PDB file of C-alpha atoms and ligand atoms in Angstrom:
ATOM      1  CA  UNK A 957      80.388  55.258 114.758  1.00 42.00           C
ATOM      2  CA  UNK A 958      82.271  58.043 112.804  1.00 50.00           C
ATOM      3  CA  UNK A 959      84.683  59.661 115.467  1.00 56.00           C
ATOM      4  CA  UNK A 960      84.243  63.784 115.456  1.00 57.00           C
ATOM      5  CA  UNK A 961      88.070  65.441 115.331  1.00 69.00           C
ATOM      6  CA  UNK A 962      88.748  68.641 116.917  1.00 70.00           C
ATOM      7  CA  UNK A 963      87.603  70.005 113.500  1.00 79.00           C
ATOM      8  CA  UNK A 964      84.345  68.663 113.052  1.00 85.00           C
ATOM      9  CA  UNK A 965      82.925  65.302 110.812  1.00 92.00           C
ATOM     10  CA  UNK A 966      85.403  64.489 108.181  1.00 91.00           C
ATOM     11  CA  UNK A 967      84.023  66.650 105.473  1.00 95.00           C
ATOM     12  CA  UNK A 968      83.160  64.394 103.330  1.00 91.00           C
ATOM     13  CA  UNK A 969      80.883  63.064 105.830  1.00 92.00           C
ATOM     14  CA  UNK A 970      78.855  66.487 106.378  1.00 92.00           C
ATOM     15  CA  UNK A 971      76.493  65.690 103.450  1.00 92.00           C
ATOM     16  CA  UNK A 972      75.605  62.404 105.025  1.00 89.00           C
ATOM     17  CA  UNK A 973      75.148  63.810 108.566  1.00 89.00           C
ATOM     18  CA  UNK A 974      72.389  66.529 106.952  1.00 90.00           C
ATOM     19  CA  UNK A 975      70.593  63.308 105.364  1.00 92.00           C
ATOM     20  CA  UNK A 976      69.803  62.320 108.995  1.00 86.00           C
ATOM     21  CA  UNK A 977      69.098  66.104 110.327  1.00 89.00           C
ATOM     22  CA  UNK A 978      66.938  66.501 106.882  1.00 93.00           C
ATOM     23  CA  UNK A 979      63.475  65.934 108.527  1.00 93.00           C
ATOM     24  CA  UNK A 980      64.188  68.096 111.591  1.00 92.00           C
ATOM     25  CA  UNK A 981      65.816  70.660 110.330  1.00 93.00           C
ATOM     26  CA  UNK A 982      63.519  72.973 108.952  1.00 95.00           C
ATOM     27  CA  UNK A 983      61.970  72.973 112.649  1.00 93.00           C
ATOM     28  CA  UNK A 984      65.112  73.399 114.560  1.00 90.00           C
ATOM     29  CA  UNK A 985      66.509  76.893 112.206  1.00 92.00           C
ATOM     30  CA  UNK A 986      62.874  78.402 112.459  1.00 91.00           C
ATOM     31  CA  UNK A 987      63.494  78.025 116.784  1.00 88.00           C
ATOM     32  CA  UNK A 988      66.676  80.682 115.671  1.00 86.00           C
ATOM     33  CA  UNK A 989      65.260  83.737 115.827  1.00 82.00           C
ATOM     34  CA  UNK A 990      66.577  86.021 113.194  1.00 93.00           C
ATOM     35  CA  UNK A 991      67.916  82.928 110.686  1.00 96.00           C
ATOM     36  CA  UNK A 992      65.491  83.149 108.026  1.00 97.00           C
ATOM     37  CA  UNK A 993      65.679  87.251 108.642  1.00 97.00           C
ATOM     38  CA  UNK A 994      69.755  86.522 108.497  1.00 98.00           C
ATOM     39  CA  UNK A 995      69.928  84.974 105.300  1.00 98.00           C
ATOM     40  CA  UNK A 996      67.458  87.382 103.525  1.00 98.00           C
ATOM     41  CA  UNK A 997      70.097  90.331 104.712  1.00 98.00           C
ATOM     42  CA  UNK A 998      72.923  88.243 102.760  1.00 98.00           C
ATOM     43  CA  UNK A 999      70.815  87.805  99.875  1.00 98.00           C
ATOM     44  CA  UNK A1000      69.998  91.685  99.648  1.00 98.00           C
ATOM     45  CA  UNK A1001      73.886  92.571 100.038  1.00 98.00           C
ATOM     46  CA  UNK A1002      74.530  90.791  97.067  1.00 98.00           C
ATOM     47  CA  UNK A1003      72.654  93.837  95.840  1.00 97.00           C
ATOM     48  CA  UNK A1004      71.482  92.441  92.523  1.00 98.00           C
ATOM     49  CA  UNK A1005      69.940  94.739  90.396  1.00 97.00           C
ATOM     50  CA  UNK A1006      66.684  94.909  88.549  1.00 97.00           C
ATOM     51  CA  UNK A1007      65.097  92.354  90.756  1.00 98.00           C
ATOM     52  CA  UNK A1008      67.485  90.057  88.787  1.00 98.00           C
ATOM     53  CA  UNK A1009      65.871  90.429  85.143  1.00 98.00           C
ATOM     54  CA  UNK A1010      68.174  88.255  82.863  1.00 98.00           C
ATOM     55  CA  UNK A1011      70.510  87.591  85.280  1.00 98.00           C
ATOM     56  CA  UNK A1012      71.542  83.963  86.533  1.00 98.00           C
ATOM     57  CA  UNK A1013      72.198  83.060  90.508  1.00 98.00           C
ATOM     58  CA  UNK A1014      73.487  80.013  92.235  1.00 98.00           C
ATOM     59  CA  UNK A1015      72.835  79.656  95.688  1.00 98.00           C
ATOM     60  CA  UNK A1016      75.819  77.155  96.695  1.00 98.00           C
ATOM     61  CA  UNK A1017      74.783  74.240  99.512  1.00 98.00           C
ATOM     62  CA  UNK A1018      71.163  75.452  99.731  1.00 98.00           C
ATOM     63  CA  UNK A1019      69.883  72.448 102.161  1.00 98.00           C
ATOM     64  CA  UNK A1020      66.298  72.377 102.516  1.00 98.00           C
ATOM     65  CA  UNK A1021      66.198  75.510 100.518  1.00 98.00           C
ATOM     66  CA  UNK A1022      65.955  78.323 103.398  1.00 98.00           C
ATOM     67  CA  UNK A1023      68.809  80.206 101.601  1.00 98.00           C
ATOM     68  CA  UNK A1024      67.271  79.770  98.305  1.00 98.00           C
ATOM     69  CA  UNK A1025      64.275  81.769  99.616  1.00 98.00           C
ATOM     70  CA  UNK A1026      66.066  84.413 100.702  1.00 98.00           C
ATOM     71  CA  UNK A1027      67.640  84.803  96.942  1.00 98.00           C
ATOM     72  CA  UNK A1028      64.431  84.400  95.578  1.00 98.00           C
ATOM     73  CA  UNK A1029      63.124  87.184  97.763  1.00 98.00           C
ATOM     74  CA  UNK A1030      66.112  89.829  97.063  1.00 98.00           C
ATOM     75  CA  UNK A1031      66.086  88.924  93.243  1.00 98.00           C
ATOM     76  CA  UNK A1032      62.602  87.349  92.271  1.00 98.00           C
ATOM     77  CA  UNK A1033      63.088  87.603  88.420  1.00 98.00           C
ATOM     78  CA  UNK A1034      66.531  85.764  88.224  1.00 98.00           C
ATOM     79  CA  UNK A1035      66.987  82.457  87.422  1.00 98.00           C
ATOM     80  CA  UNK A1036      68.262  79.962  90.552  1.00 98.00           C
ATOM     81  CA  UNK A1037      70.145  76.955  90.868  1.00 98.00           C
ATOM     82  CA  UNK A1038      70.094  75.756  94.022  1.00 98.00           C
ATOM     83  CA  UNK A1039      72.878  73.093  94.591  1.00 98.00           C
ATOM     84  CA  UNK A1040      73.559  70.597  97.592  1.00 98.00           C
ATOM     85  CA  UNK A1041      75.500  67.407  97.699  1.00 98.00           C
ATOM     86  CA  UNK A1042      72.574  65.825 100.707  1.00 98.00           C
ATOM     87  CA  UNK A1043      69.657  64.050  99.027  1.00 98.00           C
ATOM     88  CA  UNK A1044      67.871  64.870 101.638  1.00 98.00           C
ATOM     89  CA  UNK A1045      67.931  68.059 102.309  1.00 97.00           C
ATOM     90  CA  UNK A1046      66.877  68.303  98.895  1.00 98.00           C
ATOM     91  CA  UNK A1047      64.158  66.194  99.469  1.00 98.00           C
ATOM     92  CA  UNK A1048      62.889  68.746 101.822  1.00 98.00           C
ATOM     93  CA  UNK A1049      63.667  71.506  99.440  1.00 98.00           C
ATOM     94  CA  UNK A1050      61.514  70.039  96.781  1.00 98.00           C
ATOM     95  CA  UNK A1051      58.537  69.412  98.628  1.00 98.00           C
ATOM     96  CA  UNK A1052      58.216  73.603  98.861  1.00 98.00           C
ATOM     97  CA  UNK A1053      56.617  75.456  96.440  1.00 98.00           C
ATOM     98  CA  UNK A1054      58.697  77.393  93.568  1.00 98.00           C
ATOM     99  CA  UNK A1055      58.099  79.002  90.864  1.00 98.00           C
ATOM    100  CA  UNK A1056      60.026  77.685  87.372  1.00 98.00           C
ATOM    101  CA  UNK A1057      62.708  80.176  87.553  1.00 98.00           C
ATOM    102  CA  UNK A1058      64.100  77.848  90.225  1.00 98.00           C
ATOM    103  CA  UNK A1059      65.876  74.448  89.983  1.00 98.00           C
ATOM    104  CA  UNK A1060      67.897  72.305  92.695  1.00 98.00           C
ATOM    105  CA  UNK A1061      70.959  70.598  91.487  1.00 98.00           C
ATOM    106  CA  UNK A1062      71.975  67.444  93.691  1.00 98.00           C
ATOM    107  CA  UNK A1063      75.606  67.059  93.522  1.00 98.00           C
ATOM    108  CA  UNK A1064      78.533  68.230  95.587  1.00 98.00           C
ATOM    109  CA  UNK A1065      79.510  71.526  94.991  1.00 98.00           C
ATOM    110  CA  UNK A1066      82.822  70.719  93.591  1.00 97.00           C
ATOM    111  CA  UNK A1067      81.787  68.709  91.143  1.00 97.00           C
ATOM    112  CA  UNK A1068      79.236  70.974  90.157  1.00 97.00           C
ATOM    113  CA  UNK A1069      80.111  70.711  85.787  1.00 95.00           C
ATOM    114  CA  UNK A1070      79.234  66.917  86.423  1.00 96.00           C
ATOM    115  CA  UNK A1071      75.867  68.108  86.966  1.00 97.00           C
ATOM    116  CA  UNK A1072      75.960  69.969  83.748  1.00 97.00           C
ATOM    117  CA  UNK A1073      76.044  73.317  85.684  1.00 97.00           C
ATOM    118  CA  UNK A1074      78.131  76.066  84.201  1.00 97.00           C
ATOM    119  CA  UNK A1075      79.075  79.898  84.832  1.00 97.00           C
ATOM    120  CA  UNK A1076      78.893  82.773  84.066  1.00 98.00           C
ATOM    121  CA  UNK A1077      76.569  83.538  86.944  1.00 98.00           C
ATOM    122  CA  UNK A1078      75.754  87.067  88.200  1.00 98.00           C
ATOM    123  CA  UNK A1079      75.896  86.025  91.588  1.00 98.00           C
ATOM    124  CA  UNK A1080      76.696  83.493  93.935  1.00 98.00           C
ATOM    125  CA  UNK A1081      74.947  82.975  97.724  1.00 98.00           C
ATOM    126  CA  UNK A1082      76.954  80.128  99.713  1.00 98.00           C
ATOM    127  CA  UNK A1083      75.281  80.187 103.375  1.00 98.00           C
ATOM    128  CA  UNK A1084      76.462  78.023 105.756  1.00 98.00           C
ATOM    129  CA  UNK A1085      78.679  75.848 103.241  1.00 98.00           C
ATOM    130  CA  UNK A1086      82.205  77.390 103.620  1.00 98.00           C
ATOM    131  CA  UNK A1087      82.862  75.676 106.750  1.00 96.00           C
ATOM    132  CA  UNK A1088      81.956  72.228 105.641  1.00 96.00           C
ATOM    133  CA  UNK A1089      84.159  72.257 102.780  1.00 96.00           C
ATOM    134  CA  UNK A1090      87.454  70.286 102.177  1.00 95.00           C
ATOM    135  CA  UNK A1091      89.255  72.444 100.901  1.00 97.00           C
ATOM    136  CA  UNK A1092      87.495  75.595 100.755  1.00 97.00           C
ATOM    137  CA  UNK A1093      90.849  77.398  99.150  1.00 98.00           C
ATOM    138  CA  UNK A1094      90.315  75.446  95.710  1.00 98.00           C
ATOM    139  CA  UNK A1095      86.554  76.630  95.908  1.00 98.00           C
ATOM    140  CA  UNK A1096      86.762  79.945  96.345  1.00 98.00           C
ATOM    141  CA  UNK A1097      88.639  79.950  93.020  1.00 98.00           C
ATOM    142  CA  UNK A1098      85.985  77.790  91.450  1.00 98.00           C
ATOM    143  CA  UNK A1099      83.398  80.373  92.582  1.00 98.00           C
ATOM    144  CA  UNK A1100      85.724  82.959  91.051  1.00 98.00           C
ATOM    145  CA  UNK A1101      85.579  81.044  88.148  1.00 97.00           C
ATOM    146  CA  UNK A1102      81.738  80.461  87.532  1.00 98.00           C
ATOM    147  CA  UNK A1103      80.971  84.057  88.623  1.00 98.00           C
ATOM    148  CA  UNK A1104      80.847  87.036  85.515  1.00 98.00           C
ATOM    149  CA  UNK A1105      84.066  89.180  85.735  1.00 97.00           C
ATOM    150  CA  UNK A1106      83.250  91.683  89.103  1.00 97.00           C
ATOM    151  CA  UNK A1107      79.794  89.524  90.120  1.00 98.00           C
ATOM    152  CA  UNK A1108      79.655  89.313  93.524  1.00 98.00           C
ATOM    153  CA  UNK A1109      79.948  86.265  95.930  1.00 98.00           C
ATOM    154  CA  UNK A1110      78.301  86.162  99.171  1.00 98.00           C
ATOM    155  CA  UNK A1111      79.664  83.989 101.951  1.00 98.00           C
ATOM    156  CA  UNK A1112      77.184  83.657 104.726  1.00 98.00           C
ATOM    157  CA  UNK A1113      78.782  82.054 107.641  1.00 98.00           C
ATOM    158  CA  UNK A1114      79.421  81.777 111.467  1.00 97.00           C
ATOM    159  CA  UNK A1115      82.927  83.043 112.345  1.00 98.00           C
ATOM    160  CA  UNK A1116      83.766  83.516 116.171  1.00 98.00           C
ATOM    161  CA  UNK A1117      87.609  83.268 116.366  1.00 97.00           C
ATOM    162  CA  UNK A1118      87.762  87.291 116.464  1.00 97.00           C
ATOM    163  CA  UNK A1119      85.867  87.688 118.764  1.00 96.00           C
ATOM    164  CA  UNK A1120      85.788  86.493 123.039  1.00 97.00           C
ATOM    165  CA  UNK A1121      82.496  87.348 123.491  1.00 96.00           C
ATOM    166  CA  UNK A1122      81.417  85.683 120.174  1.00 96.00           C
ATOM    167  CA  UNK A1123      83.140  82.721 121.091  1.00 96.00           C
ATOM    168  CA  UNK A1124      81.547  82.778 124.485  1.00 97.00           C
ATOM    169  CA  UNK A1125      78.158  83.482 123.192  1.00 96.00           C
ATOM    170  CA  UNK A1126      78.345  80.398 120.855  1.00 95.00           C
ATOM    171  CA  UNK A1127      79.597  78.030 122.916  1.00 96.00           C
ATOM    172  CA  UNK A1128      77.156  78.617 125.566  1.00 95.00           C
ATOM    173  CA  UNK A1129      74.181  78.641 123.165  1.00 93.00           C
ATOM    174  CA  UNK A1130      75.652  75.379 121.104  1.00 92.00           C
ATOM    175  CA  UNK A1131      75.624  73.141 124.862  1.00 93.00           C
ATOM    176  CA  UNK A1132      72.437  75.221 126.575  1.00 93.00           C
ATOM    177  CA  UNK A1133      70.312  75.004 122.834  1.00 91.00           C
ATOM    178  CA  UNK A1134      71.205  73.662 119.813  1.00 90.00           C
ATOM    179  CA  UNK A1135      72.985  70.397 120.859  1.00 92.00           C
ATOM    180  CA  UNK A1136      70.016  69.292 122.937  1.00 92.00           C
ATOM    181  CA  UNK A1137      67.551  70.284 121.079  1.00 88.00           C
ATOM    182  CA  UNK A1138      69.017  68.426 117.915  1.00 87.00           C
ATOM    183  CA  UNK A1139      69.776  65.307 120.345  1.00 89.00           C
ATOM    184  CA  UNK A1140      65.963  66.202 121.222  1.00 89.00           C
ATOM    185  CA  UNK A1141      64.379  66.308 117.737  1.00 85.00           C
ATOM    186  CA  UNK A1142      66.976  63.265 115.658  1.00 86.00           C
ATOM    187  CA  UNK A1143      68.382  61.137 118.731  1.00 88.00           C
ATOM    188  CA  UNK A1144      71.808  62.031 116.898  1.00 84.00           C
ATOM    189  CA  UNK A1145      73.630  64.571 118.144  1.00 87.00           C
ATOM    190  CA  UNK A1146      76.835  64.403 115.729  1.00 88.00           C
ATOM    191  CA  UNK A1147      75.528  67.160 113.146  1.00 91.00           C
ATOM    192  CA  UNK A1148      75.125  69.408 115.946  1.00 90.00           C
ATOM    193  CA  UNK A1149      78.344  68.634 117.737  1.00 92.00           C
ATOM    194  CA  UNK A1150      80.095  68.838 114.167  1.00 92.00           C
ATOM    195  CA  UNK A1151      78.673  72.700 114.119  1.00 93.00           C
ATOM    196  CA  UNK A1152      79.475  73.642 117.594  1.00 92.00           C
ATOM    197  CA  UNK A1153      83.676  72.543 116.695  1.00 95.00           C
ATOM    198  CA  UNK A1154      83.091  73.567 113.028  1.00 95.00           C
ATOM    199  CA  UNK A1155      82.689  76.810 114.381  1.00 96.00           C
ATOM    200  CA  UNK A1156      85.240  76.876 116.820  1.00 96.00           C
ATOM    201  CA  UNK A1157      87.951  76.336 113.730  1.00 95.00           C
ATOM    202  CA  UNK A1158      86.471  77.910 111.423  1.00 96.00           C
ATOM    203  CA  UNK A1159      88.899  80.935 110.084  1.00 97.00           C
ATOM    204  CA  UNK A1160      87.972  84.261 112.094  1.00 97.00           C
ATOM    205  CA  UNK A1161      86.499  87.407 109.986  1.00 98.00           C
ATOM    206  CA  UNK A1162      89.484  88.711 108.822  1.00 98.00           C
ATOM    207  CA  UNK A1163      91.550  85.485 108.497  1.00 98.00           C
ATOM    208  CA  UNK A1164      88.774  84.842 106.070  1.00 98.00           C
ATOM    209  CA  UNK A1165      88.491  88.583 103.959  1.00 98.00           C
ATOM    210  CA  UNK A1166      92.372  87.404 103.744  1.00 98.00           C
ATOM    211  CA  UNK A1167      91.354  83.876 102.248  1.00 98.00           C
ATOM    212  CA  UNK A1168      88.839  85.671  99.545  1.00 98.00           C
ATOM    213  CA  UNK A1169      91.837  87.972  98.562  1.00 98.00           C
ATOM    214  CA  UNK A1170      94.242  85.073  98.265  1.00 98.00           C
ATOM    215  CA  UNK A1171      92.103  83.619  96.114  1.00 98.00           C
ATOM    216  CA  UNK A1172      91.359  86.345  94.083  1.00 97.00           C
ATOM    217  CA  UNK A1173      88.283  88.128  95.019  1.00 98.00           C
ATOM    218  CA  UNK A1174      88.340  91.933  95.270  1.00 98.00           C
ATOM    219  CA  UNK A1175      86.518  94.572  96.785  1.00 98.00           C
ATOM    220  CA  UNK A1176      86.343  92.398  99.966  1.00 98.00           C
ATOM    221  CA  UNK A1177      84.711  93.203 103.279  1.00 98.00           C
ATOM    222  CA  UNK A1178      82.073  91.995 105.198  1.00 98.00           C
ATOM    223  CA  UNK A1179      79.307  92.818 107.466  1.00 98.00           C
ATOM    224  CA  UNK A1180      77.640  91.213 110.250  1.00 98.00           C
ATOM    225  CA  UNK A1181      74.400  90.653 111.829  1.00 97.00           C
ATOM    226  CA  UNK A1182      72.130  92.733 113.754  1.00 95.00           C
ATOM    227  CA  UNK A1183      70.805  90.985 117.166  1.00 91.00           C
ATOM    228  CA  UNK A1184      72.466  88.312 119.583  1.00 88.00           C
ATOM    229  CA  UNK A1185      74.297  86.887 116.405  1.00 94.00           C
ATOM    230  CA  UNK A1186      76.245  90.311 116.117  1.00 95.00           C
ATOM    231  CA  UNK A1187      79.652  89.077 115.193  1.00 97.00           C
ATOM    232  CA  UNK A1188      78.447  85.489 115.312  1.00 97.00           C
ATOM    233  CA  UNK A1189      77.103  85.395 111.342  1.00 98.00           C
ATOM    234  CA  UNK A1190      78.552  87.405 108.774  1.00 98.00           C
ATOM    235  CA  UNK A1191      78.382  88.299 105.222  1.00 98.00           C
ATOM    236  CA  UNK A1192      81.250  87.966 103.240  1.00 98.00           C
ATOM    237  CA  UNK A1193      81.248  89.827 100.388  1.00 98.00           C
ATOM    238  CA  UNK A1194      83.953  90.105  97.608  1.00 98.00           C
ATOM    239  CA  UNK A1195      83.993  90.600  93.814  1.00 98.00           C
ATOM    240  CA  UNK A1196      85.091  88.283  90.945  1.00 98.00           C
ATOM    241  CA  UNK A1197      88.489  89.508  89.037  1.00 92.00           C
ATOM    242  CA  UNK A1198      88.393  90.472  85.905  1.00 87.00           C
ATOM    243  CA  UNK A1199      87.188  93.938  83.406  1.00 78.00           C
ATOM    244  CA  UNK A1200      83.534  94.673  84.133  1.00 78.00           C
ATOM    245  CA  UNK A1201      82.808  96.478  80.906  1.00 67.00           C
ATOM    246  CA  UNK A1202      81.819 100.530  81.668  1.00 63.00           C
ATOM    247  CA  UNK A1203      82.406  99.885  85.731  1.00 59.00           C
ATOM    248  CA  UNK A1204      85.233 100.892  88.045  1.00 49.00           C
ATOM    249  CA  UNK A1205      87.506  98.344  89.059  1.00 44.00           C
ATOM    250  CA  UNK A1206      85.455  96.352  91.426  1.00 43.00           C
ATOM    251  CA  UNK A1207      84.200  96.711  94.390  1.00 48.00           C
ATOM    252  CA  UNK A1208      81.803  94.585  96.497  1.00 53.00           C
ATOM    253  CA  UNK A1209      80.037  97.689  98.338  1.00 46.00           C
ATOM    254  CA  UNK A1210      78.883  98.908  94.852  1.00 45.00           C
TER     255      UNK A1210
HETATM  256  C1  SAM B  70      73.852  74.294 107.320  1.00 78.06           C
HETATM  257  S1  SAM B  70      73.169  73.740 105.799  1.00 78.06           S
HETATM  258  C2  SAM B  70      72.708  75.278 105.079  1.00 78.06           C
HETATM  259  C3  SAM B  70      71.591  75.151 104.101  1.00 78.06           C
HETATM  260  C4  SAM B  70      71.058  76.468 103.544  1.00 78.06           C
HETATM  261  N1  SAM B  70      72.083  77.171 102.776  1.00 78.06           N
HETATM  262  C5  SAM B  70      70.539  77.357 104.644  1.00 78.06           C
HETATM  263  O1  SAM B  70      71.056  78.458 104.771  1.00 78.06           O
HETATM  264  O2  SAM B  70      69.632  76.958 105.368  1.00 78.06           O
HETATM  265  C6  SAM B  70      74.643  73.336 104.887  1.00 78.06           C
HETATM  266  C7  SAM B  70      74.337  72.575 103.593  1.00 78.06           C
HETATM  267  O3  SAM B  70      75.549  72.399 102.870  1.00 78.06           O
HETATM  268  C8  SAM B  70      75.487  71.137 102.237  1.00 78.06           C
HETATM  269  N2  SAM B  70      76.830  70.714 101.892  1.00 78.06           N
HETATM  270  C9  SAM B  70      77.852  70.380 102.715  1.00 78.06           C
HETATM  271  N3  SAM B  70      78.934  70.055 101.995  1.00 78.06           N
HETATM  272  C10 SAM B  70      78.579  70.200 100.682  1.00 78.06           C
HETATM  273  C11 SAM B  70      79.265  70.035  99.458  1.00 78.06           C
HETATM  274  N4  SAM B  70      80.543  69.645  99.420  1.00 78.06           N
HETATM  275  N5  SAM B  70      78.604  70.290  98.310  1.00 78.06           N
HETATM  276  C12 SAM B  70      77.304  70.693  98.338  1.00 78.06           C
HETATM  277  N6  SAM B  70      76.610  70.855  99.462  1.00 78.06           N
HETATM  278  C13 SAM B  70      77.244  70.615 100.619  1.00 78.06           C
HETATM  279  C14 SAM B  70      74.823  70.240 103.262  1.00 78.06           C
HETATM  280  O4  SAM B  70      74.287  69.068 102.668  1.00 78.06           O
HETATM  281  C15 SAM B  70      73.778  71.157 103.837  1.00 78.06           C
HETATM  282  O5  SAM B  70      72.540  71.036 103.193  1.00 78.06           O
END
């Protein structure tokens, strides 16, 4: 049985551990009130223009494709690639209806040129992946990377460490909900566990703004949600270096 460190699963056992949650999972986030609402606020503060005419998003570790939706909803003429590294998630994903503009990639999001996936893109949406990532230094600069010079990035993600009541809030909800309930719905509770110390460790809001800037990003800042999650899910939001023709130096709240 894979042993669950102070941190979480090993990470390269998350994609694994969402294989097994695949089925349930769909059920479990639509018992959160406000996720599907949450995600669709990320996807709007990307703030992509012209409902996304021309323009080319990637929504980073999109699961069973909730987070796609949202994109598809904020920007319904762009083209999506919707990545994740767990076949089945994917699975799940597929068996939705989408319309052509949208394709799922399965491969870890690190290895994403294997795939044959390259920048520029004109956005990038990366909800709930941040936290499961190895080293999530060397992909924010990949992001940086695939994104066109001042596209924005969008980190959707829990972050407590700020924040007692936040921290109180998710710990009690995490033992008094979402562990039993997942221990309820997969008789495996390790995916759930893994969230509830993923959490716990995961950089606080502004250790984080500080991790986009050290990697590059400008323009960075984020906003949280409205609701019980206040200061429990966040959007990160930051800029990709580089000249935007005609613009101001960048700036993620444009
Ligand atoms: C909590 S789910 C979020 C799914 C979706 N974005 C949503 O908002 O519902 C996290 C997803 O990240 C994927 N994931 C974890 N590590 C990954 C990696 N290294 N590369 C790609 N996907 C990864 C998992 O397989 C899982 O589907």
């Amino acid at each position: 049985m894979t042993s669950i460190s102070s941190e979480g699963l090993p990470r390269a056992e998350v994609p694994r551990a969402f294989d097994v949650g695949a089925e349930a999972y769909d059920r479990l986030v639509g018992a959160n009130p406000g996720y599907h609402d949450h995600l669709r606020i990320s996807a709007h503060r990307l703030r992509v223009p012209n409902g996304g005419r021309g323009l080319r998003l990637l929504d980073a570790g999109c699961g069973t494709g909730a987070s796609t939706a949202a994109l598809l909803e904020a920007a319904p003429h762009a083209e999506i690639i919707a990545v994740d590294a767990s076949a089945g998630m994917l699975e799940q994903a597929h068996a939705k209806s989408w319309p052509d503009s949208v394709r799922f990639v399965h491969m870890p999001i690190e290895a994403l040129a294997e795939a044959g996936v390259h920048g520029p893109f004109d956005g990038i949406l990366a909800a709930y992946l941040m936290r499961n990532l190895a080293d999530p230094d060397a992909q924010l600069r990949r992001f940086a990377g695939l994104l066109r010079p001042g596209a924005t990035l969008a980190v959707h993600e829990y972050s407590v460490r700020d924040s007692a009541a936040a921290k109180a809030i998710w710990n009690a909800v995490c033992w008094g909900i979402i562990i039993p309930a997942g221990w309820r719905q997969t008789r495996d509770s390790k995916l759930y566990r893994h969230l509830w110390r993923s959490v716990n460790t995961f950089d606080g809001a502004s250790d984080f703004q500080r991790r986009l800037v050290a990697n590059g990003f400008t323009g960075v800042h984020s906003e949280t949600m409205p609701g019980w999650q206040r200061n429990i899910v966040h959007t990160f939001l930051g800029n990709a270096p580089g000249d935007v023709p005609g613009d101001a130096p960048g700036d993620a709240s444009r």
